[in-house]
Every structure is written in structure tokens, then in C-alpha cells.
Coordinates of C-alpha atoms and ligand atoms in Angstrom, one line a residue:
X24 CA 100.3 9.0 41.8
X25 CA 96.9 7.7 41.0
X26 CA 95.2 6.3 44.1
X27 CA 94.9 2.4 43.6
X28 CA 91.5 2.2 45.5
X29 CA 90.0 4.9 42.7
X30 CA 91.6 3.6 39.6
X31 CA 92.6 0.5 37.5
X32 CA 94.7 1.6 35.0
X33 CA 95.1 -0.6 31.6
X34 CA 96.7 1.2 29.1
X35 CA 99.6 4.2 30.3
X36 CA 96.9 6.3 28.0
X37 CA 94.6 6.8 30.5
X38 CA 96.9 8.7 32.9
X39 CA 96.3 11.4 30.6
X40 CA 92.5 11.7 31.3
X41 CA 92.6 11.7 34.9
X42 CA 93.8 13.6 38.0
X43 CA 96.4 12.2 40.8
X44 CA 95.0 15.1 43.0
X45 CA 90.9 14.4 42.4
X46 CA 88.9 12.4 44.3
X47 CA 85.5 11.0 43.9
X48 CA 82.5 12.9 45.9
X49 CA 79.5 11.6 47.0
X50 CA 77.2 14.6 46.3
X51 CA 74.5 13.0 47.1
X52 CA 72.4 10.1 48.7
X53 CA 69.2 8.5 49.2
X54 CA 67.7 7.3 45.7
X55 CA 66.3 4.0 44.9
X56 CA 67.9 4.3 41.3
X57 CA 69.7 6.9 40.2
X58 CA 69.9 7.5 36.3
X59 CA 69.7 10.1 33.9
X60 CA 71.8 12.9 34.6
X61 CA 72.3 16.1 31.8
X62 CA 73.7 18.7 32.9
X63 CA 72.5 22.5 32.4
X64 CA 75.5 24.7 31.6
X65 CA 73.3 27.8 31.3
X66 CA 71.7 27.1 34.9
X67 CA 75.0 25.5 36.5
X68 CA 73.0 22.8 37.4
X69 CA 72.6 18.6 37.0
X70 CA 69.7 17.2 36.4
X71 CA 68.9 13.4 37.2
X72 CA 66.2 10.5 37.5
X73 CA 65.6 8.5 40.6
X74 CA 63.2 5.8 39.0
X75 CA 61.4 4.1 41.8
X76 CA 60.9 7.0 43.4
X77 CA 59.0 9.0 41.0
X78 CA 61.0 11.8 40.7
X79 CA 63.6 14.1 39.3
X80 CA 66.2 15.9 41.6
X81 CA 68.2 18.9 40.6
X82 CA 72.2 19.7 42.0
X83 CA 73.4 23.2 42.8
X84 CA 77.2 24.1 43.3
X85 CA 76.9 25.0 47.3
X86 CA 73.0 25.1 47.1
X87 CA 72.6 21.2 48.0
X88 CA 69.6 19.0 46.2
X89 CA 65.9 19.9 45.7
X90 CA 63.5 18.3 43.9
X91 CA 62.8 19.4 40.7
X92 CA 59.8 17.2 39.3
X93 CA 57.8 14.9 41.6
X94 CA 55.2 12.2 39.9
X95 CA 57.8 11.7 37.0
X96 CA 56.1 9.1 35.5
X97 CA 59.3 7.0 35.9
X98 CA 61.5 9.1 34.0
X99 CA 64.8 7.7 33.3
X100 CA 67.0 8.8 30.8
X101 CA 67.1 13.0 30.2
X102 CA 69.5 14.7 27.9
X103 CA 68.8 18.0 26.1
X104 CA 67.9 19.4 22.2
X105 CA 69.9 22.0 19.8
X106 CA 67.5 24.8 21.8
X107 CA 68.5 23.4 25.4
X108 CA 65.1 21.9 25.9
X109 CA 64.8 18.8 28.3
X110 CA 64.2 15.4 26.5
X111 CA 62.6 12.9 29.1
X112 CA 62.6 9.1 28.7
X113 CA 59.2 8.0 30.7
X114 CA 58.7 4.6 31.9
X115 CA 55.9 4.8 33.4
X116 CA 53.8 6.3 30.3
X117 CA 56.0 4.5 27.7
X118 CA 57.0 7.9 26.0
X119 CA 59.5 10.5 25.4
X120 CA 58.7 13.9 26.3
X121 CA 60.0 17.3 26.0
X122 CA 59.8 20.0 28.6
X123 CA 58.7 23.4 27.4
X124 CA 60.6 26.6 28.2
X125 CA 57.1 27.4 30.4
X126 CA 57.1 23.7 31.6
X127 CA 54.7 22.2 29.9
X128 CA 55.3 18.8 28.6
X129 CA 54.9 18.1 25.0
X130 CA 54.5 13.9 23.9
X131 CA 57.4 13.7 20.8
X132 CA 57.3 9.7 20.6
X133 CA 55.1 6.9 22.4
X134 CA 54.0 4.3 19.7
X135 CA 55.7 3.0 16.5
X136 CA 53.3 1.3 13.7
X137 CA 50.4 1.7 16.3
X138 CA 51.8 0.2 19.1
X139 CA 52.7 1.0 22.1
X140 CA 56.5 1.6 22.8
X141 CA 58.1 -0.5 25.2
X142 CA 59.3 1.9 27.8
X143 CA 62.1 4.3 26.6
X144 CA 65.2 4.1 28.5
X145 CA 67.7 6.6 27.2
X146 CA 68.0 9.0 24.4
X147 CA 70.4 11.8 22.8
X148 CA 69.9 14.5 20.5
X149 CA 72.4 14.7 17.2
X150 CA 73.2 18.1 15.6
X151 CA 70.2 18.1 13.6
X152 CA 68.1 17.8 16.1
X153 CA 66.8 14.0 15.7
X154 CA 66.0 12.3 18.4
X155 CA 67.5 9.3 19.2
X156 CA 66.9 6.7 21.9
X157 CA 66.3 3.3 23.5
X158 CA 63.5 1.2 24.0
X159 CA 63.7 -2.0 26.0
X160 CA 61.5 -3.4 28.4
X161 CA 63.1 -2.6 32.2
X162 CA 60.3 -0.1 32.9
X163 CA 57.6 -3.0 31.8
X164 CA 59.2 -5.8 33.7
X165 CA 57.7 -5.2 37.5
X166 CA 55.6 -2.5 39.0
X167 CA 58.9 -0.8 40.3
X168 CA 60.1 0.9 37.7
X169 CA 56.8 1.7 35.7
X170 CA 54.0 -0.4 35.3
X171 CA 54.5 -4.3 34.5
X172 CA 52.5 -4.8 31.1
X173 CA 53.3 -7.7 28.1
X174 CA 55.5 -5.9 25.2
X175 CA 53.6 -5.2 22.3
X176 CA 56.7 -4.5 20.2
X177 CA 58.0 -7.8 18.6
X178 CA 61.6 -6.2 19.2
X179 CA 63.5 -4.1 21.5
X180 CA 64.7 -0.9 18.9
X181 CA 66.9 1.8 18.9
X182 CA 64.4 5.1 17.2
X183 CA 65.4 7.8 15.2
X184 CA 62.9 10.5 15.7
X185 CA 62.9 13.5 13.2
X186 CA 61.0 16.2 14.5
X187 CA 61.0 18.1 11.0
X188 CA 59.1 15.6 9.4
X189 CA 57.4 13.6 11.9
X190 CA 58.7 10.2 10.9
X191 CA 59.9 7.8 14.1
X192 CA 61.9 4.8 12.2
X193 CA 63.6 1.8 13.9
X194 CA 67.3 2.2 12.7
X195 CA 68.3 -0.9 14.6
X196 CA 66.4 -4.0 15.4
X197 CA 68.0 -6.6 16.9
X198 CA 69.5 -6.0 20.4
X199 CA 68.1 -7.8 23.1
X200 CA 68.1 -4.9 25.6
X201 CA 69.4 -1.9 24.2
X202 CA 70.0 1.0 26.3
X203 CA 72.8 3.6 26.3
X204 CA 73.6 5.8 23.3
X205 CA 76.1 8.1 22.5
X206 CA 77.9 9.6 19.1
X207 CA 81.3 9.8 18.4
X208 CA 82.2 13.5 18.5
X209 CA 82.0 13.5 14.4
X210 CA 78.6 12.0 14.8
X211 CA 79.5 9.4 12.3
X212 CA 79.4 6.9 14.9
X213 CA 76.9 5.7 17.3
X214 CA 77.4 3.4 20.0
X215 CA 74.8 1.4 21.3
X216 CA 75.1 -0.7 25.1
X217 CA 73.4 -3.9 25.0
X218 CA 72.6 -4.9 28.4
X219 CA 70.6 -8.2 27.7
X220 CA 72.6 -10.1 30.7
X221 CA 71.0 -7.9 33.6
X222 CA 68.6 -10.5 33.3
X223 CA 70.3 -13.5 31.8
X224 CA 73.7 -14.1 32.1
X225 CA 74.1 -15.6 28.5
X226 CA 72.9 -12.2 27.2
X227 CA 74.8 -9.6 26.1
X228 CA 77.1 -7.1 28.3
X229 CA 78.5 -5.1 25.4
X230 CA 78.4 -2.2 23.8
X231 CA 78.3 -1.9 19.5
X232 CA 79.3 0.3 17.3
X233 CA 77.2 1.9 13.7
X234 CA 78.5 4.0 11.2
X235 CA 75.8 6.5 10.4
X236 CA 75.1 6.7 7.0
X237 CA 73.3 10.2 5.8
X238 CA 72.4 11.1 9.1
X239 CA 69.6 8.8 9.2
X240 CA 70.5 5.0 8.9
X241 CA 72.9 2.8 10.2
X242 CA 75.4 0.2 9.2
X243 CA 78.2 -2.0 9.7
X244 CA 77.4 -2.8 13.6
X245 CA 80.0 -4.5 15.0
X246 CA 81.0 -5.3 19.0
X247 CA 83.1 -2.1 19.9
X248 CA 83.3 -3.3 23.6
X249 CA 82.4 -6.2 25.9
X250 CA 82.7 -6.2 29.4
X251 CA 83.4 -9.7 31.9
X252 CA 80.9 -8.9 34.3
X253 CA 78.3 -6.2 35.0
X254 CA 76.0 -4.4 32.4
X255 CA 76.9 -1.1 30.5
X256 CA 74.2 1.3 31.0
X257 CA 74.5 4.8 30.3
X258 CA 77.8 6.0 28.5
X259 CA 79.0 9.6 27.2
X260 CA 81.9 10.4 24.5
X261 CA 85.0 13.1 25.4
X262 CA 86.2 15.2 22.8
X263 CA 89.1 13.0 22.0
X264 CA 86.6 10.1 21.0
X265 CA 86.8 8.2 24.3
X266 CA 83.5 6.1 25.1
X267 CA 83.5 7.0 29.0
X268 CA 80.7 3.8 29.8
X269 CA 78.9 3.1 33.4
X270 CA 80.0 -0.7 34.5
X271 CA 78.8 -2.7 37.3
X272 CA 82.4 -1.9 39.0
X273 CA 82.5 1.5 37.9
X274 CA 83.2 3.6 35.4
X275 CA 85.8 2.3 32.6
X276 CA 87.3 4.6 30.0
X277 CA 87.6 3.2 26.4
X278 CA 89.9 4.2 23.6
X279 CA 88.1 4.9 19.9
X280 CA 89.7 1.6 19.2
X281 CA 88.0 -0.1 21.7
X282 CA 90.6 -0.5 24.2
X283 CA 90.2 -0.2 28.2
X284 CA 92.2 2.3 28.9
X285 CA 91.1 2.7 32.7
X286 CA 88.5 2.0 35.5
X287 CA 87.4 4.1 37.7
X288 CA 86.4 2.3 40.6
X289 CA 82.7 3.5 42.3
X290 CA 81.4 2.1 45.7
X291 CA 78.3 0.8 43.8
X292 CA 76.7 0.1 41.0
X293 CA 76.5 2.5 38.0
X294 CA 74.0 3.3 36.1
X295 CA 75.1 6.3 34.1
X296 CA 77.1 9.5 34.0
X297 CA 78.0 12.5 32.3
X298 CA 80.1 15.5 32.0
X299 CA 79.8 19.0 33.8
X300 CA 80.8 22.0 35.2
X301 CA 81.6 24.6 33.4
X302 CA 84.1 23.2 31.3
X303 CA 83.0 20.3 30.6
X304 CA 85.9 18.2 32.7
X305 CA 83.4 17.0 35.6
X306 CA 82.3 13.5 35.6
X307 CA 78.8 13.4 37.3
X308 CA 77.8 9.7 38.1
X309 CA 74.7 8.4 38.9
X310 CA 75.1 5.0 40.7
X311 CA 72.1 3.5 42.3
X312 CA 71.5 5.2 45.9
X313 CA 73.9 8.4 45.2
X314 CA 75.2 10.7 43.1
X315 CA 78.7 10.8 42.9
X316 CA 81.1 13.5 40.8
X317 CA 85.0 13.7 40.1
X318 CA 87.3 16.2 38.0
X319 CA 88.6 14.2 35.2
X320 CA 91.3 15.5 32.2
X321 CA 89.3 14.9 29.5
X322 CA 86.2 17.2 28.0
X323 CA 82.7 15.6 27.3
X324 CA 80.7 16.0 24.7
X325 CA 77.5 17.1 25.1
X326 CA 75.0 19.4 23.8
X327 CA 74.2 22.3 23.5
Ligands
MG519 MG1 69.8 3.2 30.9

């Protein structure tokens, strides 16, 4: 029996993805904002964001929290390349980095046509190793998130960044706040959350589809998802082609098809999540003050 104060359950299909016996776990608290979290299967260990605060934390299995990079610039979203490498959105410096094996910090993208980027927000790696990621305008809105500052893109894009040849190109340009992004496990989908009605309710609270032509364009975009209240944020894919999306109830599990399958019900907001643990079946959820984490029956997606 699933506990009625953990899940919603829509479609009998989601029974199959969770656990009667798991429950959710506050791992941690005391963030102003948590985002961001990628998990490090080679270290056993989550990474995440906590915005306003400046900083990165790290998890441990039985060794608690520390932090793991102070003066973050703002970072938000963080996910990982083909050679396990972390991939940093920054607010606060409008850029997306990449963290050396020796810790250095190498720029990879902060303008497009000689502008300044808006302030990256999240971002994933396809099996390629583009780069592909978010840029709305949350971290240039106030002075809490980054540093308030007038847009000088016209539009709020989704990037594809190609590392082999240098070439950043706007494969998307018309979302009003783009922000999540995840492929299907055949990486000839992408979805896309469009957040727009965090700060006006007419906007958006959806998430779209594209089919990903060639590796390197998109097409066919199309709602895949819309949500009744709340913003989709950060989302990740299971193996079975679920889109596993934050909510502002929870987390809600969605069939390829687009179908709700199931909530799962969090104490506060969510900003994002993904999976964990040495197999993969851990949901690690980031929503605002804590860091939360349940057992699930499905496998994420992720790389490496
Ligand atoms: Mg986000």
C-alpha cells in the first residue's frame, strides 16, 4: 500500500515505479534555494546548488554535508560530460563553466553573437558531448540570485554548445522562460520546461517536446506536458522513457505519452531532482530549504 500522504496516483502504471515500503528523507536542511543536483557515481556522492547562498554543498552516504565550493558565483544548474567533468550553470557571471580534474575552472559559453548571455539556468550533456542548456533571466531579475542587470539577449534560448568545433547556436528561440532539459533515453527527444508563469500567471507552466534532427537541430515542438499550478523546473528521464519533472506540489511522473502517471507529494516546493545511488533507483530532490531523497522502481538516466 502506497502511503496517501506521499503519493497521488493517476494511472495504475505508476505503481510500478515506486516502493510501498520507501519513504521520503529529508537529508538535509538549511538552503535558501536548493537546485542542481548530479550525482557522482565514481565518488558516491551528490552534488547540488544553493543559489542565494553562494555555494555548492556535497552529500556523503553516512558522512553528512560539507561544503564543496563557496563564492559560487550563483551556480545553479550542474550535470556532468562523457569524461565525468562538472558542467556549472553560473548566474552570477552569466556563464557555463567546466571544472577541471585539478579544479580549475575553464569558461565553455558566456556570450552568443557578442552579447552577453542572460544567466544560464540548467544544462545536460548528450552522448557527443554537446552541451546543452538554458538561458532565461531568473539570475538577472534581483540581486538575490546573481546580479540584477537589463537582458541584452532579445530572447530567452535553449544553446547547443559543440565543444569540437566551437560553435554555440540557439536551437530554440521562442520560450518565454526556458529552464529544465532532459533527453529521451534514445536522445531523439528533448524536453524543454517552460516556466514563464513563475512570474506571470498567464505564462507558461509546461514542458515541450523536439525531435532532434542530426544531433544538432530541432523540430516539431509541441506541448508534451502542462501542469494546473506551479512551475516545472528541473526534470530527469528513467530508462523506460518517463519524464520524472519537479512541480510546485512535488514531483509528478509522466508517461512518454505524456500522461501523469503519479505525484509524489514533497513538503515544499521543488526545484529539481535526479537519480542516485549506485544503481541509479534513488530520487535525490532538491526543494527550496532541503534536500530530500527516496528509493523509487525506476532507473534514471544520466551520464556517464
Ligand atoms: Mg532550473
Amino acid at each position: 500500500m502506497l502511503s496517501p500522504s506521499l503519493y497521488e496516483i493517476h494511472h495504475s502504471g505508476f505503481r510500478a515505479l515506486v516502493l510501498p515500503g520507501a519513504g521520503l528523507e529529508e537529508l538535509h536542511s538549511g538552503c535558501r534555494w536548493a537546485e542542481g543536483p548530479v550525482w557522482f557515481r565514481d565518488l558516491g556522492c551528490l552534488l547540488w546548488s544553493d543559489i542565494p547562498n553562494q555555494r555548492m554543498l556535497r552529500w556523503v552516504p553516512d558522512g553528512g554535508v560539507s561544503v564543496f565550493r563557496s563564492g559560487s558565483n550563483f551556480a545553479n544548474g550542474n550535470t556532468r560530460d562523457r569524461q565525468g567533468r562538472l558542467i556549472t550553470c553560473e548566474h552570477g557571471t552569466r556563464r557555463v563553466t567546466r571544472t577541471e580534474t585539478d579544479g580549475s575552472i575553464t569558461v565553455l559559453a558566456d556570450s552568443y553573437q557578442g552579447r552577453r548571455l542572460n544567466s544560464p539556468n540548467d544544462v545536460v550533456v548528450r552522448s557527443d558531448g554537446t552541451i546543452w542548456f538554458t538561458d532565461p533571466t531568473y539570475g538577472i531579475l534581483s540581486d538575490y540570485e546573481g546580479f540584477r542587470a537589463e537582458p541584452e539577449q532579445p530572447t530567452r534560448n535553449v544553446y547547443r554548445l559543440d565543444l569540437a568545433t566551437g560553435a554555440l547556436d540557439a536551437v530554440v528561440d521562442d520560450f518565454v522562460q526556458p529552464n529544465g532539459l532532459a533527453f529521451s533515453p534514445d536522445e531523439t527527444r528533448l524536453y524543454v520546461a517552460d516556466s514563464g508563469a513563475s512570474h506571470d500567471d498567464a505564462g507558461p507552466r509546461h514542458i515541450r517536446v523536439f525531435d532532434v534532427v542530426d544531433g544538432n537541430r530541432l523540430t516539431n515542438g509541441r506541448i508534451f506536458y502542462a501542469m494546473e499550478s506551479g512551475v516545472p523546473d528541473g526534470l530527469r528521464v528513467d530508462t523506460e522513457g518517463n519524464v520524472w519533472t519537479s512541480a510546485g506540489d512535488g514531483v509528478h511522473c509522466v508517461s512518454p505519452e505524456g500522461r501523469l502517471l503519479g505525484k509524489i507529494l514533497v513538503p515544499q516546493i521543488v526545484a529539481n531532482l535526479t537519480f542516485g545511488g549506485p544503481r541509479r533507483n534513488r530520487l535525490f530532490i532538491t526543494a527550496t530549504r532541503s534536500l530530500y531523497s527516496l528509493y523509487v522502481s525506476a532507473t534514471g538516466v544520466q551520464a556517464p
